[in-house]
Short mmCIF file of C-alpha atoms in Angstrom, two decimals:
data_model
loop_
_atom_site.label_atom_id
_atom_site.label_comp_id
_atom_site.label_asym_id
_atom_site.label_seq_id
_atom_site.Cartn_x
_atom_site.Cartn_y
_atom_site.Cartn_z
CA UNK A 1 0.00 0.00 0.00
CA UNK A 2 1.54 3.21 -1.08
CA UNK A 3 0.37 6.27 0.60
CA UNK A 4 0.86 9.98 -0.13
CA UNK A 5 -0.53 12.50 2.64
CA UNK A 6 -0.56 16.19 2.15
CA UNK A 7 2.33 16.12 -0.32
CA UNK A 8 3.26 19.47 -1.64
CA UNK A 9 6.27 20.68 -3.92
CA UNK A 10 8.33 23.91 -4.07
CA UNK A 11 10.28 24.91 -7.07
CA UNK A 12 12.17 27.97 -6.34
CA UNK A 13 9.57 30.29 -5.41
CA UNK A 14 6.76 28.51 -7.28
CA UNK A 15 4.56 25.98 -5.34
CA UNK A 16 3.73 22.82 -8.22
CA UNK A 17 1.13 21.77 -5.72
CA UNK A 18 -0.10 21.20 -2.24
CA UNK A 19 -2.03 18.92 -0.34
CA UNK A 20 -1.73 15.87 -2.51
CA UNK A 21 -3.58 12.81 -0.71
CA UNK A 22 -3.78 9.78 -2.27
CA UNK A 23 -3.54 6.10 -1.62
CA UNK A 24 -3.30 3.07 -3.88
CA UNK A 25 -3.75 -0.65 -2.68
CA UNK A 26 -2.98 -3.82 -4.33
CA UNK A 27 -3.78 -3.80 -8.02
CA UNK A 28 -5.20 -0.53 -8.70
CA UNK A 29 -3.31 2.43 -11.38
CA UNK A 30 -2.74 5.68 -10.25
CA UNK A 31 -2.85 7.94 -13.68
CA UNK A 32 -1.02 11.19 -12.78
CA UNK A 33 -2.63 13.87 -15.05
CA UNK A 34 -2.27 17.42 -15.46
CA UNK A 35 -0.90 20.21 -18.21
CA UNK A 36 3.19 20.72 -18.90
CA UNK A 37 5.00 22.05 -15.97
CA UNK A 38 2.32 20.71 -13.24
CA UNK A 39 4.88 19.06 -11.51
CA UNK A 40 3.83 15.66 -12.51
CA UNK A 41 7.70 14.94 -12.70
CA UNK A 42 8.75 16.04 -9.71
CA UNK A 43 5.68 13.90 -7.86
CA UNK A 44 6.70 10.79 -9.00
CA UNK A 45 10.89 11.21 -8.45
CA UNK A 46 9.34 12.33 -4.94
CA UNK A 47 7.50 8.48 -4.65
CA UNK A 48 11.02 7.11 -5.75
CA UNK A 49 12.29 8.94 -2.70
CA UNK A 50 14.92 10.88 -5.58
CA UNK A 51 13.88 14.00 -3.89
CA UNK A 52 12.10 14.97 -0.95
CA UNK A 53 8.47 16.68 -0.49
CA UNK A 54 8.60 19.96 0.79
CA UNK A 55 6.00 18.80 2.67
CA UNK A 56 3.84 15.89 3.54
CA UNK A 57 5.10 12.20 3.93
CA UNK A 58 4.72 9.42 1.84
CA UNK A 59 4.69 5.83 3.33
CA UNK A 60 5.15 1.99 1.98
CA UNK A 61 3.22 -0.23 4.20
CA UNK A 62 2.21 2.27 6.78
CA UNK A 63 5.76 3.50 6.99
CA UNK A 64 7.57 6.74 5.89
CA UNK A 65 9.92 5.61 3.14
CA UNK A 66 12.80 7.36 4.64
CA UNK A 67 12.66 4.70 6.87
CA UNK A 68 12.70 1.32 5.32
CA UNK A 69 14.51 2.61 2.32
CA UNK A 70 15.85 -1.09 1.17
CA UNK A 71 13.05 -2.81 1.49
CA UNK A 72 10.61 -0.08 -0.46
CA UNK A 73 13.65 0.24 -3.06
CA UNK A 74 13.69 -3.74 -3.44
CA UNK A 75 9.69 -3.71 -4.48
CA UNK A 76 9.77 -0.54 -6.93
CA UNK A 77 10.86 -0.29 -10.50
CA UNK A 78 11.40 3.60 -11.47
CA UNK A 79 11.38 4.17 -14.98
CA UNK A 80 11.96 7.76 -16.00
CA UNK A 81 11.89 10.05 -18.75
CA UNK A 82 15.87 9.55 -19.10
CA UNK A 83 16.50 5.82 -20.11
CA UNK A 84 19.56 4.55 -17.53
CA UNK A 85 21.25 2.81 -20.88
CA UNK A 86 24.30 2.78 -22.22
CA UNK A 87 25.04 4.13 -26.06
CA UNK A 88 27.81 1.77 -26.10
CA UNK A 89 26.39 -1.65 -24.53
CA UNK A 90 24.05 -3.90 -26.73
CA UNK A 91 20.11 -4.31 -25.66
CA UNK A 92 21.13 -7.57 -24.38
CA UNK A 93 23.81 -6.08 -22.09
CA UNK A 94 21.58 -3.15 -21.49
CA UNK A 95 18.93 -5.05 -20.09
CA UNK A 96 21.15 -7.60 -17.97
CA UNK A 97 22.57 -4.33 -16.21
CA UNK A 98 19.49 -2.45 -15.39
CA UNK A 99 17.71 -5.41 -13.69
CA UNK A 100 20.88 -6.39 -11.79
CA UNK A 101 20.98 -2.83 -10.44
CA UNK A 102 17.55 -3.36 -9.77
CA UNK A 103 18.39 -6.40 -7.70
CA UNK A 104 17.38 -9.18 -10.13
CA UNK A 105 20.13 -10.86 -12.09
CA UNK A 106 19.22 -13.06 -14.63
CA UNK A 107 20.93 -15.10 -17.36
CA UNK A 108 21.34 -14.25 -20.79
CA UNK A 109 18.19 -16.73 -22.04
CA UNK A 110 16.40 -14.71 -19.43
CA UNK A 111 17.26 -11.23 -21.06
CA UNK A 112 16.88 -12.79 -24.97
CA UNK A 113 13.34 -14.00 -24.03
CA UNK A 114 12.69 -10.85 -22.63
CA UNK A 115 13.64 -8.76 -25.81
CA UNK A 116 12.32 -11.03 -28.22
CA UNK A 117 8.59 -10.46 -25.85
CA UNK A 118 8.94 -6.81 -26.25
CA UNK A 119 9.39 -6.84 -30.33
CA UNK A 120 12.81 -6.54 -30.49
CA UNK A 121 13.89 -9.71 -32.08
CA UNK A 122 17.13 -9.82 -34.31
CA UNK A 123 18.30 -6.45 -32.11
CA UNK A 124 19.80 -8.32 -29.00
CA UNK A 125 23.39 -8.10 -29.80
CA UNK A 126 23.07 -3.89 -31.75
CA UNK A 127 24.81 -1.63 -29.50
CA UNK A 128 21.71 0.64 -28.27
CA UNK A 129 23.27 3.91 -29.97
CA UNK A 130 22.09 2.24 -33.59
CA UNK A 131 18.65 2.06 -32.35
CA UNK A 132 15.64 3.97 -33.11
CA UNK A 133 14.16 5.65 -29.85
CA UNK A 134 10.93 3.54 -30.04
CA UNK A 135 13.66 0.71 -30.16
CA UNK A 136 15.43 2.06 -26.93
CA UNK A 137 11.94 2.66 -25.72
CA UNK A 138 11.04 -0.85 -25.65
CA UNK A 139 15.02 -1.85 -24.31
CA UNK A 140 14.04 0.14 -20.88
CA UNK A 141 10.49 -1.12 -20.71
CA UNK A 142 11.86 -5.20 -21.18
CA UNK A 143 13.22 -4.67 -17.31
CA UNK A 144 9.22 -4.45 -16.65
CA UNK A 145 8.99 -8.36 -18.11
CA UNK A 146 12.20 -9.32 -15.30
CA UNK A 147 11.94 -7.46 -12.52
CA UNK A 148 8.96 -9.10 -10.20
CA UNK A 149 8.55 -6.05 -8.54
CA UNK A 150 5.08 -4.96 -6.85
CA UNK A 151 4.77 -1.22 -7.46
CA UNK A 152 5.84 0.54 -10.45
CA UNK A 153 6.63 4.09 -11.17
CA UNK A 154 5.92 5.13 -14.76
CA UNK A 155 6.79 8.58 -16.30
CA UNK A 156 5.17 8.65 -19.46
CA UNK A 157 6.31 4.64 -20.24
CA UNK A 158 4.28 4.96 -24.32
CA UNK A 159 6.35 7.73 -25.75
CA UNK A 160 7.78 7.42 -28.66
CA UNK A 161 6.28 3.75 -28.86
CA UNK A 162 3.94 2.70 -31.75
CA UNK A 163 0.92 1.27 -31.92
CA UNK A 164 1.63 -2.65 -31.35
CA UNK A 165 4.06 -1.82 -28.70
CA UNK A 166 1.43 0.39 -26.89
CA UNK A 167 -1.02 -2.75 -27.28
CA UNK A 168 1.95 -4.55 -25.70
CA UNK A 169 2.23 -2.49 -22.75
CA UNK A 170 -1.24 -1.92 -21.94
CA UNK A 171 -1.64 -5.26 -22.31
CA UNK A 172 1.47 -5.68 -19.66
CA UNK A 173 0.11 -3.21 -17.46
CA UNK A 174 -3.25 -5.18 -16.82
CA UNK A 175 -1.83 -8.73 -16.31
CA UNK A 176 0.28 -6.96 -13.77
CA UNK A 177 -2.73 -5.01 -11.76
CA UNK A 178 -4.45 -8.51 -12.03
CA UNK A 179 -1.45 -10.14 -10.15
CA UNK A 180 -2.17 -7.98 -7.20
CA UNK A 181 0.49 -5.10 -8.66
CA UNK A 182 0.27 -1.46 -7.77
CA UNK A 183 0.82 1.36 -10.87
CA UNK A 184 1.93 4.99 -10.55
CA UNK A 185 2.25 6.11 -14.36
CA UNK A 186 1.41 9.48 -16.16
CA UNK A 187 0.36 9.66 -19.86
CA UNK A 188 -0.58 11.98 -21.86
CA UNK A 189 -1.95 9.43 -24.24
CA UNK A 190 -5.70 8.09 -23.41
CA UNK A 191 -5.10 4.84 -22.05
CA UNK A 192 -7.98 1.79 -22.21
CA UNK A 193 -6.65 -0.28 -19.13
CA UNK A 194 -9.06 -2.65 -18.09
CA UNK A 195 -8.63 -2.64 -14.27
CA UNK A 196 -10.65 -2.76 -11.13
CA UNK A 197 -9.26 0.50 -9.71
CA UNK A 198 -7.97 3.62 -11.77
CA UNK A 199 -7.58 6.12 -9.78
CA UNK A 200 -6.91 10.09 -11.66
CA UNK A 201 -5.01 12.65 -9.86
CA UNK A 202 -4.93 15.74 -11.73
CA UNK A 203 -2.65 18.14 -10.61
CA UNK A 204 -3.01 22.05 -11.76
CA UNK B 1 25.81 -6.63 -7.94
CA UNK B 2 28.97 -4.97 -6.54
CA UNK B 3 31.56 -6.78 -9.68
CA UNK B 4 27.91 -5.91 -12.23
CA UNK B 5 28.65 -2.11 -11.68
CA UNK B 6 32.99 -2.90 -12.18
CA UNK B 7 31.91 -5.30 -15.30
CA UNK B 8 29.70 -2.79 -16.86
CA UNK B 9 32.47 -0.12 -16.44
CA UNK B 10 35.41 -1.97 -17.22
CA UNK B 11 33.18 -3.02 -20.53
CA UNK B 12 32.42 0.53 -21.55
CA UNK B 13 35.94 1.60 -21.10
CA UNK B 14 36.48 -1.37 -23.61
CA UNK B 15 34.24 -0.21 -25.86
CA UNK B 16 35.71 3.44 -26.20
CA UNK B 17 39.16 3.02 -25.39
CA UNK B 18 40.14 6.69 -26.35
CA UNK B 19 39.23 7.67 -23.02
CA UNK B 20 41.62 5.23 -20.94
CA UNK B 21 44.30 6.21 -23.70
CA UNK B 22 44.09 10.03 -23.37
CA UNK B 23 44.53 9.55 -20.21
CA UNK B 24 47.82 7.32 -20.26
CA UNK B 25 49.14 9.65 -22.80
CA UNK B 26 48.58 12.63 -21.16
CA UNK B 27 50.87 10.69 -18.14
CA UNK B 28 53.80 10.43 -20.55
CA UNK B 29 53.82 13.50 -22.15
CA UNK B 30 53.54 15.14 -19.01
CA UNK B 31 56.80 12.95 -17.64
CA UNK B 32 58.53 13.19 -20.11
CA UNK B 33 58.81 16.84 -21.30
CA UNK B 34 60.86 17.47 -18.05
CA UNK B 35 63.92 15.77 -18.96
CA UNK B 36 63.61 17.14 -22.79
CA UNK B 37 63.05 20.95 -21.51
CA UNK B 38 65.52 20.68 -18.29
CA UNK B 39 68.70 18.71 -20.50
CA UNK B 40 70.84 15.93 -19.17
CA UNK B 41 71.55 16.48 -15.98
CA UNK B 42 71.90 13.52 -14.43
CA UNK B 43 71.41 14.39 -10.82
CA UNK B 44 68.84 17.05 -11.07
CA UNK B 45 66.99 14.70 -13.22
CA UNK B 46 66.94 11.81 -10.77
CA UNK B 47 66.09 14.37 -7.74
CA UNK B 48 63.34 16.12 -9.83
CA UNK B 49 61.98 12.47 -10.85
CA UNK B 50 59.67 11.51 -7.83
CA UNK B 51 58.22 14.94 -7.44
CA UNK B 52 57.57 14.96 -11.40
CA UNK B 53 56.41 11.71 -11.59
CA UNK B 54 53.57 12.46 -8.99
CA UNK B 55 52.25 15.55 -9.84
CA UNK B 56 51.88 13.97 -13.43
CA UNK B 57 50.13 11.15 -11.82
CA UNK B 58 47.63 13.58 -9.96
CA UNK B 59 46.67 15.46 -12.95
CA UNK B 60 46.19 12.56 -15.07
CA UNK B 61 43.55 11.43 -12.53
CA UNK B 62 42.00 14.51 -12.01
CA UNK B 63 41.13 14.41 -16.24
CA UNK B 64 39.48 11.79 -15.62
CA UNK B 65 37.24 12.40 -12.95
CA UNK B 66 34.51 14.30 -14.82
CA UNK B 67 33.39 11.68 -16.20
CA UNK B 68 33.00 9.37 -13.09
CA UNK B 69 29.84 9.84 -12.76
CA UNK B 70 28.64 12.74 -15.04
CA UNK B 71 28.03 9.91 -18.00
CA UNK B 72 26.03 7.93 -15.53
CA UNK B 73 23.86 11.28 -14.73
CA UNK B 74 22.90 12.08 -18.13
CA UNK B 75 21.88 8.80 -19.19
CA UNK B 76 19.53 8.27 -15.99
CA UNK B 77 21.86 5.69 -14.86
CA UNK B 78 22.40 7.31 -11.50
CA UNK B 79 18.73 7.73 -10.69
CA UNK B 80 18.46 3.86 -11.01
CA UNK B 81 21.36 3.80 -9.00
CA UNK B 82 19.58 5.45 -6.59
CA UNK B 83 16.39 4.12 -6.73
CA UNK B 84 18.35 0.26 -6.24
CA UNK B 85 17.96 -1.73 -3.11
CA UNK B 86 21.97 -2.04 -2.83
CA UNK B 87 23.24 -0.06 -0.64
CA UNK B 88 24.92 3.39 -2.66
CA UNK B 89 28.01 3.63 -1.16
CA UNK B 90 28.85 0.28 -2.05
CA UNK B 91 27.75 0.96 -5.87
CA UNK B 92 29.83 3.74 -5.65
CA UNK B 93 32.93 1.88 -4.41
CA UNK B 94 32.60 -0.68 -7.17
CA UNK B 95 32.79 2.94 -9.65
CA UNK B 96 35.53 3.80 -8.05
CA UNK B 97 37.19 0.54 -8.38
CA UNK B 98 36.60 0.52 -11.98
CA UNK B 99 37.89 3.98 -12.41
CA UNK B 100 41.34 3.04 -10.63
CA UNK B 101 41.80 -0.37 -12.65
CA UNK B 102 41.09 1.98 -15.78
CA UNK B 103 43.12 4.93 -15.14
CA UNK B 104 45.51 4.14 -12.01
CA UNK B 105 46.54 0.73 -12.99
CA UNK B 106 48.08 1.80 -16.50
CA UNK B 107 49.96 4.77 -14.91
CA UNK B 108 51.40 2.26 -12.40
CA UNK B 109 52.49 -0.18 -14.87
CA UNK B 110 54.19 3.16 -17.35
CA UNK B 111 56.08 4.77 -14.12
CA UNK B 112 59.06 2.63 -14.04
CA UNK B 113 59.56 2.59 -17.91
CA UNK B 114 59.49 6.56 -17.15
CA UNK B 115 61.77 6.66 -14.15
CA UNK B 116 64.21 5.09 -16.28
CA UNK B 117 64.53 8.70 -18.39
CA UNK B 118 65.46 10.06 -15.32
CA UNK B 119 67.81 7.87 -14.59
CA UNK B 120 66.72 6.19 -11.39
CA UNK B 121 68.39 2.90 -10.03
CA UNK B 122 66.36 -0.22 -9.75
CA UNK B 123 65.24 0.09 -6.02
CA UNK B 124 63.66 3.39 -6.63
CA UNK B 125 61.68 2.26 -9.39
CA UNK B 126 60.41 -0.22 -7.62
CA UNK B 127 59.46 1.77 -4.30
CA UNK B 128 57.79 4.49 -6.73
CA UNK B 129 55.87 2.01 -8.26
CA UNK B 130 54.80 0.51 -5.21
CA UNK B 131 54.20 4.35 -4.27
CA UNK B 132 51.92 4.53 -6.89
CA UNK B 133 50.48 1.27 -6.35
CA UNK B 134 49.27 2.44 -3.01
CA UNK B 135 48.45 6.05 -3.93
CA UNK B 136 46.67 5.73 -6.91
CA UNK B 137 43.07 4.05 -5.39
CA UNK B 138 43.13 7.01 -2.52
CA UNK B 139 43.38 9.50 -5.53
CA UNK B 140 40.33 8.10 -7.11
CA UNK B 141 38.62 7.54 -3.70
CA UNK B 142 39.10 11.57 -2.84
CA UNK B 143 38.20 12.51 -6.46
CA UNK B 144 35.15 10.24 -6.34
CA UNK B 145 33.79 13.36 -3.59
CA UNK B 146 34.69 15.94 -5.76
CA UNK B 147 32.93 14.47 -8.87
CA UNK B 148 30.19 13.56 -7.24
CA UNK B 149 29.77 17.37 -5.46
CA UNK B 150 30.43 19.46 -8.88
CA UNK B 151 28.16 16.84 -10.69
CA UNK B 152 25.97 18.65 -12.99
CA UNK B 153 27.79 22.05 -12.21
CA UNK B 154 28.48 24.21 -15.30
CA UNK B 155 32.62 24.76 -15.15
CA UNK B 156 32.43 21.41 -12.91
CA UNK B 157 35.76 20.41 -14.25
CA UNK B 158 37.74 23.44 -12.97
CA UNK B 159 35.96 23.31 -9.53
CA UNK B 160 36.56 20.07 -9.57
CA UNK B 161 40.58 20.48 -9.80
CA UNK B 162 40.15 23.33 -7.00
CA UNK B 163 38.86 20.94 -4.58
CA UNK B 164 40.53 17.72 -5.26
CA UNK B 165 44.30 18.72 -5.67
CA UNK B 166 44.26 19.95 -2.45
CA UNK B 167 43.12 16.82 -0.70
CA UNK B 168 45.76 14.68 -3.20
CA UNK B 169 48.75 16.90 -1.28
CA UNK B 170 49.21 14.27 1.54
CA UNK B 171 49.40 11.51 -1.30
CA UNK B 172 51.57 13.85 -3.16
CA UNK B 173 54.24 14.36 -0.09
CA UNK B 174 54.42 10.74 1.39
CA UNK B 175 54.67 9.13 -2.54
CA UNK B 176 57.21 11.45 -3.38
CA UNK B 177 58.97 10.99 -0.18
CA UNK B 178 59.52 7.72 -0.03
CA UNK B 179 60.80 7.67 -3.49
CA UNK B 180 63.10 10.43 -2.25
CA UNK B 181 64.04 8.15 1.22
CA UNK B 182 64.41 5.09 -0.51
CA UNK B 183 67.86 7.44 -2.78
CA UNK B 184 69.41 8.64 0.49
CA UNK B 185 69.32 5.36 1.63
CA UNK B 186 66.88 5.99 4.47
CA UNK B 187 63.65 3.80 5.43
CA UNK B 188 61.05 4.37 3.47
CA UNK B 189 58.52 1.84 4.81
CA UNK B 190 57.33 4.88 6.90
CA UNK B 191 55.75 6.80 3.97
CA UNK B 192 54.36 3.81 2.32
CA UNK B 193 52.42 2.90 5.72
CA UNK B 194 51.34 6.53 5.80
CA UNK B 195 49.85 6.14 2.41
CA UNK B 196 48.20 2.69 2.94
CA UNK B 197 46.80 4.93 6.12
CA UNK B 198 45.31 7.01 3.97
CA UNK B 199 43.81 4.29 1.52
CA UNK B 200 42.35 2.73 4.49
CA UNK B 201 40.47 6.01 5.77
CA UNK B 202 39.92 7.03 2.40
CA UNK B 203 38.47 3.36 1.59
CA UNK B 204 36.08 3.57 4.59
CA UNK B 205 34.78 7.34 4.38
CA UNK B 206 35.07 8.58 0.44
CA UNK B 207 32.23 5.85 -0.90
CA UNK B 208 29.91 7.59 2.20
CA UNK B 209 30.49 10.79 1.30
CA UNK B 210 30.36 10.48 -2.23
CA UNK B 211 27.21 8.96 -2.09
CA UNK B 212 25.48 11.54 0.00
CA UNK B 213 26.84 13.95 -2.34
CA UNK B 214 25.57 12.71 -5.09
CA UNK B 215 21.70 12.58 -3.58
CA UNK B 216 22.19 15.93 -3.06
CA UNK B 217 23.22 16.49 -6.99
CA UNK B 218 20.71 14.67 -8.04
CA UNK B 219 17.27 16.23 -6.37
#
């Protein structure tokens, strides 16, 4: 259970927002909406605990993630709007890195399966820097297919991805909330998730 | 998790060697303009040679720090970093371990082809590259705090020299100075137990503090 109470963020002199509540149990989506500069950003590197909230707490499990940093950190997968890959590595490598940092290392058939899933067949063994970005795209979002995390922070996972690989996600996205998963994502894109619990937080 | 963040560097300093190379090159070149500008003196050569030698050796690491961690930071790398369930500190120590075996380790292995321009007999090559040897990890240790504080800085690689050399002066005296012991035939275990000293604290305290630094950069 992830929990934000009375969350507010200051940017310079400019307040992004204040008194953000919201809490999200076992398989629901949170869908983080709101215009360009709303701070939608900044309130999910706060969740990842990347920076803090200028006010307001925000607790995993009933406790304040400052707390029980390793064990929150050990069931979230952050992925960003900068892709944590490496020009120089292949997909294959690429992948096998980010999940180890993430705390699950698996073995190259592992990592192959994973690609091939995510439409990348054939691309393993390019270096990521020949890639197209809905290619790299879809390198980042293969750590969702390894890493059996519970809760996962999403900022804006379908850019730059076309329309099968959107299908692909979505389609990701729901057998996860069905396995009891927990979703923090924003999108600009309309999104057809069938889930029990979707949850909008528009921020102004 | 620990040898996954030295593989993945030691890989990616593989796969764009130019960058370990600059560095080594920039060690010789430095080295060995001294005895081509001061002329073949013998004996100011081989007094000049540890001093030389070390200053090169602290410059040569200092290019290299901007890029400890500033490749990791624009590619997002570091936010997963931070965002992992291992411990940061120890992530960073496994950086800083891959930084040494890609730019210490080479200079070690060059030094006592260089001494031998300066003419030094066989013992002192060997106690400067055990010197080095020593020295080298606690210079990459110290400059893993200073990358990680001017991390994202504009003119971060200036700053960066401006609070890192100082720190490398201790290095700097002991390494030198046991070079320097070692040809007037005094002990020089002395300085080279000073300088493992200094790995030790530097071992136990620069991971820490580079890793709170860098949660600072990066909020």
């Amino acid at each position: 259970m992830l929990q934000g109470v009375n969350l507010a963020c200051v940017r310079g002199e400019r307040e992004l927002f204040r008194d953000v509540n919201f809490s999200l149990a076992a398989g629901s989506l949170l869908q983080v909406r709101g215009p360009n500069g709303s701070g939608k950003t900044s309130l999910l590197r706060m969740l990842c605990g990347l920076s803090n909230p200028a006010r307001g707490e925000i607790r995993w499990n009933g406790q304040s993630i400052r707390s029980g940093s390793e064990e929150y950190y050990a069931s979230l997968t952050y992925i960003g709007h900068l892709s944590g890959t490496k020009d120089d590595l292949t997909a294959l490598e690429n992948l096998q890195i980010s999940s180890a940092l993430a705390g699950f290392e698996i073995t190259e058939v592992q990592a192959v399966a994973a690609l091939r899933q995510i439409g990348l067949k054939g691309r393993e063994l390019l270096p990521v820097k020949v890639l197209s970005q809905g290619q790299r795209r879809r390198v980042v979002l293969a750590r969702l297919l390894v890493c059996k995390t519970i809760l996962w922070i999403l900022d804006e996972p379908l850019v730059a991805l076309d329309v099968a690989a959107v299908g692909l996600i979505q389609n990701l996205l729901e057998q996860h909330l069905q396995q009891g998963g927990m979703i923090v994502m924003t999108t600009h894109q309309e999104i057809d998730i069938n889930a029990a619990a979707i949850t909008q937080l528009q921020l102004n | 998790m620990f040898f996954w963040i030295i593989k993945r560097d030691l890989l990616l300093a593989m796969r764009r060697r130019s960058d370990v190379l600059t560095t080594l090159f920039f060690f010789v070149i430095v080295v060995s303009l001294f005895p081509l500008s001061v002329g073949p003196e013998m004996n100011l050569l081989r007094t000049m040679a540890p001093g030389v030698v070390w200053v090169a050796a602290l410059l040569a690491s200092m290019l290299s720090l901007g890029r400890m961690f500033a490749n990791d930071y624009i590619d997002g790398t570091l936010e997963q970093m931070l965002v992992s369930p291992q411990s940061l500190s120890m992530l960073v120590l496994g950086k800083v371990i891959a930084h040494w075996l890609v730019t210490g380790v080479p200079l070690v292995l060059m030094a006592p082809v260089l001494g031998i321009q300066y003419d030094l007999p066989g013992d002192a090559l060997l106690v400067l590259t055990a010197a080095l040897l020593l020295g080298t990890p606690v210079l990459s240790l110290i400059g893993a705090i200073g990358a990680a504080l001017t991390l994202g800085l504009r003119g971060g690689g200036v700053l960066v020299s401006l609070l890192v050399l100082p720190l490398y002066i201790p290095v700097l005296i002991f390494g030198a100075g046991a070079v320097e012991a070692n040809m007037s035939g005094i002990a020089f275990d002395a300085h080279l137990s000073l300088i493992g000293a200094f790995l030790l604290v530097s071992g136990v305290f620069a991971p820490w503090a580079a890793a709170s630094s860098l949660r600072v950069s990066l909020e």
